[in-house]
Short mmCIF file of C-alpha atoms and ligand atoms in Angstrom, two decimals:
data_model
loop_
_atom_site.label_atom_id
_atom_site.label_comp_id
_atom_site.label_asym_id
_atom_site.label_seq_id
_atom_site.Cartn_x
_atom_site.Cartn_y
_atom_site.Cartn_z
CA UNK B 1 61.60 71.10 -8.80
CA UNK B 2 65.22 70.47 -7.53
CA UNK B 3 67.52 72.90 -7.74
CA UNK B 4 69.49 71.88 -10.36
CA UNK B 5 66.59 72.11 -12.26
CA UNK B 6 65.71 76.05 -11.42
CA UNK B 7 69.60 76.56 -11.94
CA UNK B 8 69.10 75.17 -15.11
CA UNK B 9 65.77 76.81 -16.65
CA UNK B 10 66.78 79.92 -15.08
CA UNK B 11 70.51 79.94 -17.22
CA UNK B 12 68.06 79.20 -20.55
CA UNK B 13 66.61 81.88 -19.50
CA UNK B 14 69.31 84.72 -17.97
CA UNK B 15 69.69 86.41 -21.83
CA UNK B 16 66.50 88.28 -20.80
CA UNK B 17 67.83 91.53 -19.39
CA UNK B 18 66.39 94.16 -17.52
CA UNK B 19 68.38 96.49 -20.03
CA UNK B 20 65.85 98.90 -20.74
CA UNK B 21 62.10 96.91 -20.68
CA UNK B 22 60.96 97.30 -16.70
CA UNK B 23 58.33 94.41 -16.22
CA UNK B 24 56.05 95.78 -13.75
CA UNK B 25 54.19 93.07 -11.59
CA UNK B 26 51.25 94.38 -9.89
CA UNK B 27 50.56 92.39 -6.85
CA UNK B 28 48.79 91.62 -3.70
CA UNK B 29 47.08 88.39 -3.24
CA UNK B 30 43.79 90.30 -1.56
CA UNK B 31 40.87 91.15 -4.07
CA UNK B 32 39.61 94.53 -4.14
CA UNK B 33 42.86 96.77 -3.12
CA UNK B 34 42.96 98.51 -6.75
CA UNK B 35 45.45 96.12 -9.05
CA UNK B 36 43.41 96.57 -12.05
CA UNK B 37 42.72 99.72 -11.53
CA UNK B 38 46.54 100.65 -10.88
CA UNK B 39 47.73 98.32 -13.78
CA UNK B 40 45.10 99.82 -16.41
CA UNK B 41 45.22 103.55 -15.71
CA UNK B 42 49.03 103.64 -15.39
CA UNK B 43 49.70 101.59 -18.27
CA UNK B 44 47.21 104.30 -20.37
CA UNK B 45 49.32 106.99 -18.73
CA UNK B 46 52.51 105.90 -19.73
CA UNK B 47 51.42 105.51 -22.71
CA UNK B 48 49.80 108.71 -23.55
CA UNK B 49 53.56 110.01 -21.93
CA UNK B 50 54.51 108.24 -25.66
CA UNK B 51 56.09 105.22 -23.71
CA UNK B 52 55.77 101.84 -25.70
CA UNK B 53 53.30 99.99 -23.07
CA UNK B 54 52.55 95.73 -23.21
CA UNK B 55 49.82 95.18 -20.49
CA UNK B 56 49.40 91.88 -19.86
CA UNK B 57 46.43 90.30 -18.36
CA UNK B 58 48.01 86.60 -15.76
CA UNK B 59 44.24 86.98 -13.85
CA UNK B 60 41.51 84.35 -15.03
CA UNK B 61 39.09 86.88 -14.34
CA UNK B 62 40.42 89.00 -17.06
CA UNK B 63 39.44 92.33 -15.14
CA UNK B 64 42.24 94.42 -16.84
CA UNK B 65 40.99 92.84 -20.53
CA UNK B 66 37.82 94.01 -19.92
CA UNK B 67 38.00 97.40 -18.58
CA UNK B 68 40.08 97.96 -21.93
CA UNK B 69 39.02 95.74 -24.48
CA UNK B 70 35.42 96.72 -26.29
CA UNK B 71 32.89 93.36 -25.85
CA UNK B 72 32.79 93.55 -29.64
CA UNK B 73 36.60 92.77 -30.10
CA UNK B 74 36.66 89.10 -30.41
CA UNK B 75 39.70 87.37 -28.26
CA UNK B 76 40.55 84.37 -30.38
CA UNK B 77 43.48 83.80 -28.02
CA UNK B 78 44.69 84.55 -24.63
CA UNK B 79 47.26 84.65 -21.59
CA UNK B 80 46.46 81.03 -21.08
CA UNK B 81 47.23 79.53 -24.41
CA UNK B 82 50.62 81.49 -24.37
CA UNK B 83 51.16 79.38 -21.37
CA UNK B 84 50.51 76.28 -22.17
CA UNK B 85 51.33 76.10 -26.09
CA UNK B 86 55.03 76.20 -26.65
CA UNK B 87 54.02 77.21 -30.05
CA UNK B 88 52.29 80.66 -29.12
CA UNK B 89 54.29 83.41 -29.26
CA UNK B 90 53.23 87.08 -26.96
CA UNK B 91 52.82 88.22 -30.54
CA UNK B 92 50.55 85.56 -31.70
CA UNK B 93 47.78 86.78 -28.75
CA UNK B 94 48.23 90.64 -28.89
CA UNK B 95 45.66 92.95 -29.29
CA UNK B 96 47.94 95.57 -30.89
CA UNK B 97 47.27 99.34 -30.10
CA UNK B 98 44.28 98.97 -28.36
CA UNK B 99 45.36 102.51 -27.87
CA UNK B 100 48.22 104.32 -28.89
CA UNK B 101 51.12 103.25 -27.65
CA UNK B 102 49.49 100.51 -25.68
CA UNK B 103 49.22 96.78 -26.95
CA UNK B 104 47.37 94.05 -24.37
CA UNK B 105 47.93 90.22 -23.87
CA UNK B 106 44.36 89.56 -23.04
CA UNK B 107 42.87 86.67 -20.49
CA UNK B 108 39.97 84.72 -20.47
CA UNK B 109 38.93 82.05 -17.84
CA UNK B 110 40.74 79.67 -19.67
CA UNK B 111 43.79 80.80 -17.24
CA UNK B 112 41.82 78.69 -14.63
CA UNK B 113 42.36 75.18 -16.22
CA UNK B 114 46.00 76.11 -17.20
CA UNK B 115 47.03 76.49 -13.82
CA UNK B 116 46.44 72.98 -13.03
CA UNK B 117 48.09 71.78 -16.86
CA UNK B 118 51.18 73.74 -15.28
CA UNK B 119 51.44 71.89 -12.09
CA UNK B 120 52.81 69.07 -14.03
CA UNK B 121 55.40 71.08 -15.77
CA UNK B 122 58.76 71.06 -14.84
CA UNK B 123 59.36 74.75 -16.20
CA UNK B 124 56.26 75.63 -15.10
CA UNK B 125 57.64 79.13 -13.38
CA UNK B 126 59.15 80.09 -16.44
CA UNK B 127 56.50 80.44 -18.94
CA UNK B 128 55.97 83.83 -19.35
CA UNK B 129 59.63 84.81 -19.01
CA UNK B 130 60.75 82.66 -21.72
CA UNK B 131 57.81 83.95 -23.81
CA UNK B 132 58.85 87.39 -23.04
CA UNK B 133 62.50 86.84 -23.72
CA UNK B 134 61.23 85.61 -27.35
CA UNK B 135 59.32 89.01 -28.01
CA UNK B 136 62.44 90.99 -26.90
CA UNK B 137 63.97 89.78 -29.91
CA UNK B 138 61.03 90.89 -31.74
CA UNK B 139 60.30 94.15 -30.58
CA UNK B 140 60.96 96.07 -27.61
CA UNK B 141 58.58 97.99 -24.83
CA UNK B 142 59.75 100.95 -22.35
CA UNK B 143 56.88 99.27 -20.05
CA UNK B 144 55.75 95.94 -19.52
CA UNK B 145 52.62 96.10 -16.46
CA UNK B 146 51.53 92.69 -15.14
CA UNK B 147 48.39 92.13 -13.70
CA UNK B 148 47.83 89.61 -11.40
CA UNK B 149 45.24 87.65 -10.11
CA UNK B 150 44.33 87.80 -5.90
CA UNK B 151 46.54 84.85 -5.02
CA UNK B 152 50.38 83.14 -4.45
CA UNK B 153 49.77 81.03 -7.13
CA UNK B 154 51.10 80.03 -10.02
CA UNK B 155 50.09 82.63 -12.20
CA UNK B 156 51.68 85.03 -9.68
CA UNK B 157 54.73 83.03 -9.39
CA UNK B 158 55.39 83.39 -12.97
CA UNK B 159 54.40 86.77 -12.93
CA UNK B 160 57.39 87.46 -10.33
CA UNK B 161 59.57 85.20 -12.24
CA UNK B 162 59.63 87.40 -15.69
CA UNK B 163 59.31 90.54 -13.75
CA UNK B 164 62.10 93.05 -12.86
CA UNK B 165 59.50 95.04 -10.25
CA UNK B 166 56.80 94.90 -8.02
CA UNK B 167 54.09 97.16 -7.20
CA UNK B 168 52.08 96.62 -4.72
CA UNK B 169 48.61 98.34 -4.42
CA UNK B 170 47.71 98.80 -0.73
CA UNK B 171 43.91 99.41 -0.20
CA UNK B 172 44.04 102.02 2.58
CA UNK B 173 42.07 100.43 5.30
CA UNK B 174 42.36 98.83 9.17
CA UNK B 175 44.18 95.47 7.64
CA UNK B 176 45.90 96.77 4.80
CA UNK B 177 49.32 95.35 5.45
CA UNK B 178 47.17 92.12 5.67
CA UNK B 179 49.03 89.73 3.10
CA UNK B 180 51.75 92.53 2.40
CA UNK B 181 54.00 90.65 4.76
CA UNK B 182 53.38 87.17 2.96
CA UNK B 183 53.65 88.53 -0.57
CA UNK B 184 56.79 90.27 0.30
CA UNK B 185 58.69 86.74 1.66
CA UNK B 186 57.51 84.94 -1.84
CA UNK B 187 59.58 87.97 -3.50
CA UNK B 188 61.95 87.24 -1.27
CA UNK B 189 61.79 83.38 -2.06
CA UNK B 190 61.72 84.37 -5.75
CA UNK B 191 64.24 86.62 -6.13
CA UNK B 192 66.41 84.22 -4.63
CA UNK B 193 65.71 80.90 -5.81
CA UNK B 194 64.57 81.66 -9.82
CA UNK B 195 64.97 85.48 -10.58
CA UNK B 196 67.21 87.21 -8.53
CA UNK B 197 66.73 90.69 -10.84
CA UNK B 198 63.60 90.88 -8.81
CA UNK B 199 63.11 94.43 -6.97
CA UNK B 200 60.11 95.61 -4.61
CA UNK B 201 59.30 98.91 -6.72
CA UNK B 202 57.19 100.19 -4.00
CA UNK B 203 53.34 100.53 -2.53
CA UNK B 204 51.08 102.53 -3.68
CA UNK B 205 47.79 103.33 -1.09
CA UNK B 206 44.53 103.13 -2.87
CA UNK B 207 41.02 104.03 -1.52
CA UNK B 208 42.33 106.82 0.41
CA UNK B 209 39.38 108.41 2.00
CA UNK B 210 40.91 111.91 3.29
CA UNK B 211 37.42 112.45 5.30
CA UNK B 212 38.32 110.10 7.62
CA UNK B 213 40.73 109.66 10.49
CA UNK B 214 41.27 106.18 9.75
CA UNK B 215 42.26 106.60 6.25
CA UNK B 216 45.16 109.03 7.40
CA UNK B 217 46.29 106.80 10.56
CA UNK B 218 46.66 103.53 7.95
CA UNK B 219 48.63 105.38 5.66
CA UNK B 220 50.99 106.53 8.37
CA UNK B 221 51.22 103.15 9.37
CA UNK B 222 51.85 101.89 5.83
CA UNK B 223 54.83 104.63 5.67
CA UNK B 224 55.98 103.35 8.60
CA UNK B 225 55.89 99.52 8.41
CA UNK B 226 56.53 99.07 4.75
CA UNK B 227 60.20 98.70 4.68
CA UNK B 228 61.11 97.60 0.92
CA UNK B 229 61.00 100.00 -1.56
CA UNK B 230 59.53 103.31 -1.50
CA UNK B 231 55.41 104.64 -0.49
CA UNK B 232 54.83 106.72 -3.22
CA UNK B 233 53.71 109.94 -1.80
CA UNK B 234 50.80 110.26 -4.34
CA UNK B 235 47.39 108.28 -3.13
CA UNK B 236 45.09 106.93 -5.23
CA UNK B 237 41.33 108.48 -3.89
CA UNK B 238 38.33 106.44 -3.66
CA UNK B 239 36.71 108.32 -6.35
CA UNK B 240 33.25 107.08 -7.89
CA UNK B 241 34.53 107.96 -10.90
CA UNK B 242 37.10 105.17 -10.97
CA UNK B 243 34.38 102.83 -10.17
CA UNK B 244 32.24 103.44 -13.33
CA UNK B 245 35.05 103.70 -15.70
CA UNK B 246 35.58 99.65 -16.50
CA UNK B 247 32.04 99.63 -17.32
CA UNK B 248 32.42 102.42 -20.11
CA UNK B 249 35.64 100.39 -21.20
CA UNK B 250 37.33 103.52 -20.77
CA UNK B 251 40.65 104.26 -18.76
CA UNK B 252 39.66 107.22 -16.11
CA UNK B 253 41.26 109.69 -18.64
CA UNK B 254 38.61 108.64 -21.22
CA UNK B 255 35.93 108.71 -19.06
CA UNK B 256 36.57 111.70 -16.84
CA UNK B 257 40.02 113.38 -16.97
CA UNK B 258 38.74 115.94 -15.11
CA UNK B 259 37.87 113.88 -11.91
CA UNK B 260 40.54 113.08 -8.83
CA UNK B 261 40.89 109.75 -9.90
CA UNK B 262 42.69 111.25 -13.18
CA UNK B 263 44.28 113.83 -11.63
CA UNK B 264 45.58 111.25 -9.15
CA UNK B 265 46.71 108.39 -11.52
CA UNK B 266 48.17 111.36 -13.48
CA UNK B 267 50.32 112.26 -10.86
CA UNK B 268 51.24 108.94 -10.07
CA UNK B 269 52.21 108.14 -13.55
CA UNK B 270 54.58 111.77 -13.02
CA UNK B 271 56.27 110.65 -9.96
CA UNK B 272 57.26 107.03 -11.47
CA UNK B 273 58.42 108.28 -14.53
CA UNK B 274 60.80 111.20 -12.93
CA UNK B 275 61.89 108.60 -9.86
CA UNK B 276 63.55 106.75 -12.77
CA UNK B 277 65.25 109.88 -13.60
CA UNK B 278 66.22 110.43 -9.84
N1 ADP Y 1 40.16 104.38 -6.05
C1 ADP Y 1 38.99 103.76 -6.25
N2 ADP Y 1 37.83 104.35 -5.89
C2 ADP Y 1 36.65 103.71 -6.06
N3 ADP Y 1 36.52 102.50 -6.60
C3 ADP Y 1 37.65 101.86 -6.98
C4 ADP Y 1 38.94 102.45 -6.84
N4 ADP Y 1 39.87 101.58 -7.32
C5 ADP Y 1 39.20 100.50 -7.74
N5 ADP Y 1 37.87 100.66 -7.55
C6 ADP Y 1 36.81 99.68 -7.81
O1 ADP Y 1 36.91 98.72 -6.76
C7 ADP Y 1 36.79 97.40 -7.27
C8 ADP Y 1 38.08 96.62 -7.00
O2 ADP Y 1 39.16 97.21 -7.69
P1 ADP Y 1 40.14 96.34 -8.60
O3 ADP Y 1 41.10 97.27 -9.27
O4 ADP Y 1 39.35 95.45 -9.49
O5 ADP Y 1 40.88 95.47 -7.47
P2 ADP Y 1 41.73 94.12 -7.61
O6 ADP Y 1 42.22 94.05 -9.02
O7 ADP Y 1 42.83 94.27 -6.61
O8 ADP Y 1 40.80 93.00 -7.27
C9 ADP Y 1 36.47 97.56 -8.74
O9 ADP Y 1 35.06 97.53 -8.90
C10 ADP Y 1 37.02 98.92 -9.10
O10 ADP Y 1 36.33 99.53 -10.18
MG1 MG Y 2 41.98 92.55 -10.42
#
């Protein structure tokens, strides 16, 4: 696309302001660090904190749909026709209040094929923005979390393109920062060819074993190296907990509130909310 081009789609779509909505993109193009998890059991926290929460699924592999969605709910449409049908609208493929206060934009695999019916499109970044800016008119969220799928693709690219944030999950082992560096130069590229709005929210460790010495020397090398946005100071445990709760189709608070997987997301949920309030 030439730059004329971006300029262009990206003044169509400039309206959309970060006034009060933060879209929350949860990235990090390795599998496994804990995006689903992180993008599930937040969005469930906010919401039980009575923020208005979207979640919506950008991975093919529809991880986040399924952790929250019951197999019985049918999904007559997903992420992937919003994307390629100009004529779907976010509210056209919502599963409304699949708990309070939460609404989800499900996947399905169809997100696969779309990606390469994109690569011919000319606004092919914008998709999701412009679909967002359209709900805005419509009805507004305190909290819009983004799941991604574990690449730079374009699903991720739009992703960063309609977000205002980034999270970034950071499994909390020897090559953690592994792929950190590269994700954080296509925010960079992002924010300043298509959405310069864009902000690096912070990292969040995951997995943190505290038994072991490793555990503790990554994360004091993830405080150290990672020098955009804040390391929240809460870690996410490995818990066992965490790991059986998609299969239940229950956040961790359904499942087990008691366990340090709750107690953990609940505390990260606290310390976003009141850094907002800083
Ligand atoms: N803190 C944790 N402790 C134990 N298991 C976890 C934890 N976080 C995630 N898991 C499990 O690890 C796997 C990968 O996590 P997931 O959130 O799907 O990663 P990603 O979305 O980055 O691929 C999943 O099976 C998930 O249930
Ligand atoms: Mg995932």
């Amino acid at each position: 696309m030439t730059m004329t081009a971006l300029e262009r789609a990206h003044r169509s779509t400039a309206k959309y302001s970060t006034a009060q909505t933060r879209v929350i993109a949860v990235a990090n193009q390795k599998g496994g660090v804990g995006k689903t998890d992180l993008t599930v059991n937040l969005s469930c926290q906010f919401a039980a904190a009575g923020k208005k929460v979207l979640l919506i699924d950008m991975d093919p592999q529809a991880n986040a749909t399924d952790y929250l969605v019951s197999p019985e709910t049918p999904i007559e449409r997903s992420t992937a026709d919003l994307l390629i049908d100009d004529s779907v609208s976010l509210q056209d493929i919502l599963i409304k209040e699949c708990r309070e206060n939460l609404d989800v934009a499900p996947a399905d695999g169809d997100l696969s094929a779309c990606q390469i019916r994109l690569a011919n499109d000319i606004n092919m970044q914008f998709k999701l923005k412009k679909k967002l800016k359209e709900m805005k008119e419509e009805g507004d969220y305190d909290y819009v979390l983004i799941d991604t799928p574990p690449s730079l693709g374009i699903l991720t690219v739009n992703t960063l393109t309609a977000a205002t944030e980034v999270l970034i999950p950071v499994q909390t082992q020897y090559f953690a920062m592994d792929g950190v560096v590269q994700l954080l130069e296509t925010v960079r590229k992002v924010r300043e060819d298509i959405n310069p709005e864009l902000s690096v929210m912070g990292a969040v460790l995951t997995m943190y074993d505290r038994r072991t010495i490793l555990s503790r020397e990554v994360a004091s090398r993830v405080r150290h190296e990672f020098n955009e946005g804040r390391v929240y100071t809460t870690v996410i445990p490995v818990n066992v907990r965490l790991a059986e709760a998609p299969s239940y189709h229950k956040s961790i608070f359904e499942y087990d509130s008691g366990c340090n997987g709750a107690k953990a997301y609940d505390a990260l949920a606290q310390e976003i909310l009141s850094c907002r309030e800083d």
